[in-house]
Amino acid sequence: MDDKKKITIKDVAKHACVGLGTVSRAINGASGISPKTRKRVFESIKELGYTPDVIAQSMRSNKYKNIAFFIDISNVAFSKIAKGIQYELDNLGYILSLCDIGDKNVIEKVMTFMNGRKFDGIILSLPREDDQELHQFFSSIKIPIVTLDRDIPDIPAGITTDYFSSVKKATHYLLSLGHKGIALIGGSRHIRPTRVSIDAFQEAYNEKSIPCPEDLILEGQLTSEFGRRAIYDLLPKIRSGQVSAIFTLNNQIFQGVLHVLRENNLEYPKDISLITFEDYELTQLLNPSVTVIRRPLLEMGKSVSRILIKYIEEPDLYGKIAPSVIPTEFIIRDSCKFL
Amino acid sequence: MDDKKKITIKDVAKHACVGLGTVSRAINGASGISPKTRKRVFESIKELGYTPDVIAQSMRSNKYKNIAFFIDISNVAFSKIAKGIQYELDNLGYILSLCDIGDKNVIEKVMTFMNGRKFDGIILSLPREDDQELHQFFSSIKIPIVTLDRDIPDIPAGITTDYFSSVKKATHYLLSLGHKGIALIGGSRHIRPTRVSIDAFQEAYNEKSIPCPEDLILEGQLTSEFGRRAIYDLLPKIRSGQVSAIFTLNNQIFQGVLHVLRENNLEYPKDISLITFEDYELTQLLNPSVTVIRRPLLEMGKSVSRILIKYIEEPDLYGKIAPSVIPTEFIIRDSCKFL
DNA sequence: GTGAAAGCGCTAACAG
DNA sequence: CTGTTAGCGCTTTCAC
């Protein structure tokens, strides 16, 4: 990282003919140093090409300039969110340490990762909200933690995506097209996005005074495997016309659905109408293109970092800032037909 | 991270009635400690719930248990590679620090990221191989660096993907289907994958004693934008039948191509045959499904980490291990027609 | 305002 | 084999 021999704060002090502490004060923008001295110190720093050793700084100051990000990497959304986070963090001199927690054995992975390590803050996107053991673990940590669209007791949400309004909009859209049998396939009520979406779905039906088909609300996991299973079970109802539209709340589920549809020679929008969450290359390039709800992933990453950093810099605020509400967009394309 | 009050090596020493150094020796599995004492120390460690402070360890030992990963996050391949890397690193107690370098201003981002930070090793996937400034920078660093499919002077490749054989296979396949005008759209010769693929492409033609259409080898960037431009220019030749197949070397390029094809009502395989690199949800779910060359992304991540760790643990080997050669797979689906 | 001194928690070199 | 000692590079008192 450095050039030849490590040049330390000591060298700078000597070069600038000041004491160790003075250099430190200059670096940290602390008070109690005259502008003149400060300037001289900075000149020496520049001349010597000195860079503070982050490790040594950390040891003394308990600041690490390091954020941990726990997420299931398999989710396509991840890379864009990560990009947003990293972008924001970069500007502030923090780095991102990545931990893939997959979707099982989460606690074990988290603990291994944290073991003896130090971070200034944590960004959390857990596969479920009801893992008591995990909550307990995170609660015992006294650094700021912030979640991505999760309602977890004692841990403030950094951002909260407005699934409600777009799911309602989408459901209304389907309803207005004449669909009554809409199957909603999502994760479990134990994660916020699914929970909120179900509420919105039901409310849309209620507003039109159409009875909501509770048996068509399918809760499971955010995997393509679950999508396959769900749609497979739905096949008879699709064929009988009882179900005329499918609304998937996650891209992996959507992919599973698509597979089974294909295998069974079911075409959309002819045989079945489709709406899904997450707008990405697949939904755009599929033919016909797919009606979707889009989340601004990059922006989500940036927002969540901003809040986390604020908490880190002003610990007193922790938990007191309302999460950024991220808007979503309902984009109508060609995957739904008029009944 | 810890529980209440920080418990240190000192506490352990006191508890186990041994000296500081002894505890350290036990922790580090160093020699010169009797099994009996070691056991006692570990008992105390367990009892006290002691965890070594990685920061303090790092400061003394110059080991950080931290790997830096530089990559353009935008690439879909990234998340699976990252998963592989993280998986392998996890087992060895290393963590992954992620740096998104995008595809411009790379050196600036790299330097900001490295500034004052310490890593044990670096995994590098640069957007181009011919950035002198960047090479110089990385050459000046004396920790192991390993690349993902890049030939960079002085920096050993961790893995090398066998693009050659599958590109040749794919080209032969197209040739045997009767295609002569195959457009090859890739990045620049300045990155290994494209360079090798071009070679293979030409060799396939040569083997069949068919003159290789050099003017149909299009070099550019690995972006959908370039894909669009390239295919746009090709349109007349496609319509005239001069070009009957397109072979894209990257998924983003492929997506650009697909867009333009769609906009111009060109269908595959009817109007044009298609082969692309990277097998992912899009190529599988598109209808018709797309003939592809697949790389085992997860495995690539694992392999590159393994080599890097080996270099870290045995610095003498640095640069002396041949890169793992990662096999690729040519998967025939429905995007090419018999001419 | 500024220098000197005291550690942060740990490893490594040195005596026994 | 094991205890003690000296720092790693830095921040933070504490005097002056």
PDB file of N, CA and C in Angstrom, chain B residues 142-144 156 307-321:
ATOM      1  N   LYS B 142       3.122  -4.733  -2.506  1.00  0.00           N
ATOM      2  CA  LYS B 142       3.870  -5.979  -2.308  1.00  0.00           C
ATOM      3  C   LYS B 142       3.058  -7.082  -1.669  1.00  0.00           C
ATOM      4  N   ILE B 143       1.760  -7.034  -1.836  1.00  0.00           N
ATOM      5  CA  ILE B 143       0.986  -8.175  -1.373  1.00  0.00           C
ATOM      6  C   ILE B 143       0.482  -8.943  -2.586  1.00  0.00           C
ATOM      7  N   PRO B 144       0.125 -10.196  -2.381  1.00  0.00           N
ATOM      8  CA  PRO B 144      -0.317 -11.004  -3.515  1.00  0.00           C
ATOM      9  C   PRO B 144      -1.562 -10.430  -4.199  1.00  0.00           C
ATOM     10  N   PRO B 156       0.040 -12.306 -11.600  1.00  0.00           N
ATOM     11  CA  PRO B 156      -0.370 -13.638 -12.034  1.00  0.00           C
ATOM     12  C   PRO B 156      -1.886 -13.764 -12.115  1.00  0.00           C
ATOM     13  N   ILE B 307      -6.308 -19.956  -4.803  1.00  0.00           N
ATOM     14  CA  ILE B 307      -4.950 -19.610  -5.237  1.00  0.00           C
ATOM     15  C   ILE B 307      -4.428 -18.404  -4.474  1.00  0.00           C
ATOM     16  N   LEU B 308      -5.270 -17.430  -4.315  1.00  0.00           N
ATOM     17  CA  LEU B 308      -4.828 -16.239  -3.600  1.00  0.00           C
ATOM     18  C   LEU B 308      -4.393 -16.582  -2.177  1.00  0.00           C
ATOM     19  N   ILE B 309      -5.202 -17.369  -1.524  1.00  0.00           N
ATOM     20  CA  ILE B 309      -4.872 -17.737  -0.148  1.00  0.00           C
ATOM     21  C   ILE B 309      -3.553 -18.502  -0.098  1.00  0.00           C
ATOM     22  N   LYS B 310      -3.355 -19.335  -1.077  1.00  0.00           N
ATOM     23  CA  LYS B 310      -2.099 -20.077  -1.116  1.00  0.00           C
ATOM     24  C   LYS B 310      -0.920 -19.099  -1.219  1.00  0.00           C
ATOM     25  N   TYR B 311      -1.070 -18.132  -2.065  1.00  0.00           N
ATOM     26  CA  TYR B 311      -0.023 -17.117  -2.216  1.00  0.00           C
ATOM     27  C   TYR B 311       0.200 -16.335  -0.922  1.00  0.00           C
ATOM     28  N   ILE B 312      -0.874 -16.083  -0.231  1.00  0.00           N
ATOM     29  CA  ILE B 312      -0.754 -15.323   1.011  1.00  0.00           C
ATOM     30  C   ILE B 312      -0.009 -16.141   2.052  1.00  0.00           C
ATOM     31  N   GLU B 313      -0.342 -17.408   2.089  1.00  0.00           N
ATOM     32  CA  GLU B 313       0.259 -18.243   3.114  1.00  0.00           C
ATOM     33  C   GLU B 313       1.677 -18.670   2.775  1.00  0.00           C
ATOM     34  N   GLU B 314       1.951 -18.737   1.481  1.00  0.00           N
ATOM     35  CA  GLU B 314       3.320 -19.064   1.084  1.00  0.00           C
ATOM     36  C   GLU B 314       3.818 -18.082   0.036  1.00  0.00           C
ATOM     37  N   PRO B 315       4.241 -16.936   0.506  1.00  0.00           N
ATOM     38  CA  PRO B 315       4.617 -15.840  -0.392  1.00  0.00           C
ATOM     39  C   PRO B 315       5.691 -16.237  -1.405  1.00  0.00           C
ATOM     40  N   ASP B 316       6.477 -17.238  -1.061  1.00  0.00           N
ATOM     41  CA  ASP B 316       7.540 -17.651  -1.982  1.00  0.00           C
ATOM     42  C   ASP B 316       6.983 -18.195  -3.280  1.00  0.00           C
ATOM     43  N   LEU B 317       5.784 -18.706  -3.206  1.00  0.00           N
ATOM     44  CA  LEU B 317       5.176 -19.303  -4.393  1.00  0.00           C
ATOM     45  C   LEU B 317       4.652 -18.252  -5.353  1.00  0.00           C
ATOM     46  N   TYR B 318       4.593 -17.020  -4.880  1.00  0.00           N
ATOM     47  CA  TYR B 318       3.876 -15.991  -5.641  1.00  0.00           C
ATOM     48  C   TYR B 318       4.246 -15.952  -7.123  1.00  0.00           C
ATOM     49  N   GLY B 319       3.239 -16.115  -7.922  1.00  0.00           N
ATOM     50  CA  GLY B 319       3.431 -16.048  -9.374  1.00  0.00           C
ATOM     51  C   GLY B 319       3.891 -17.366  -9.970  1.00  0.00           C
ATOM     52  N   LYS B 320       4.114 -18.330  -9.101  1.00  0.00           N
ATOM     53  CA  LYS B 320       4.672 -19.584  -9.605  1.00  0.00           C
ATOM     54  C   LYS B 320       3.636 -20.673  -9.807  1.00  0.00           C
ATOM     55  N   ILE B 321       2.449 -20.437  -9.316  1.00  0.00           N
ATOM     56  CA  ILE B 321       1.414 -21.435  -9.509  1.00  0.00           C
ATOM     57  C   ILE B 321       0.690 -21.142 -10.820  1.00  0.00           C
TER      58      ILE B 321
END
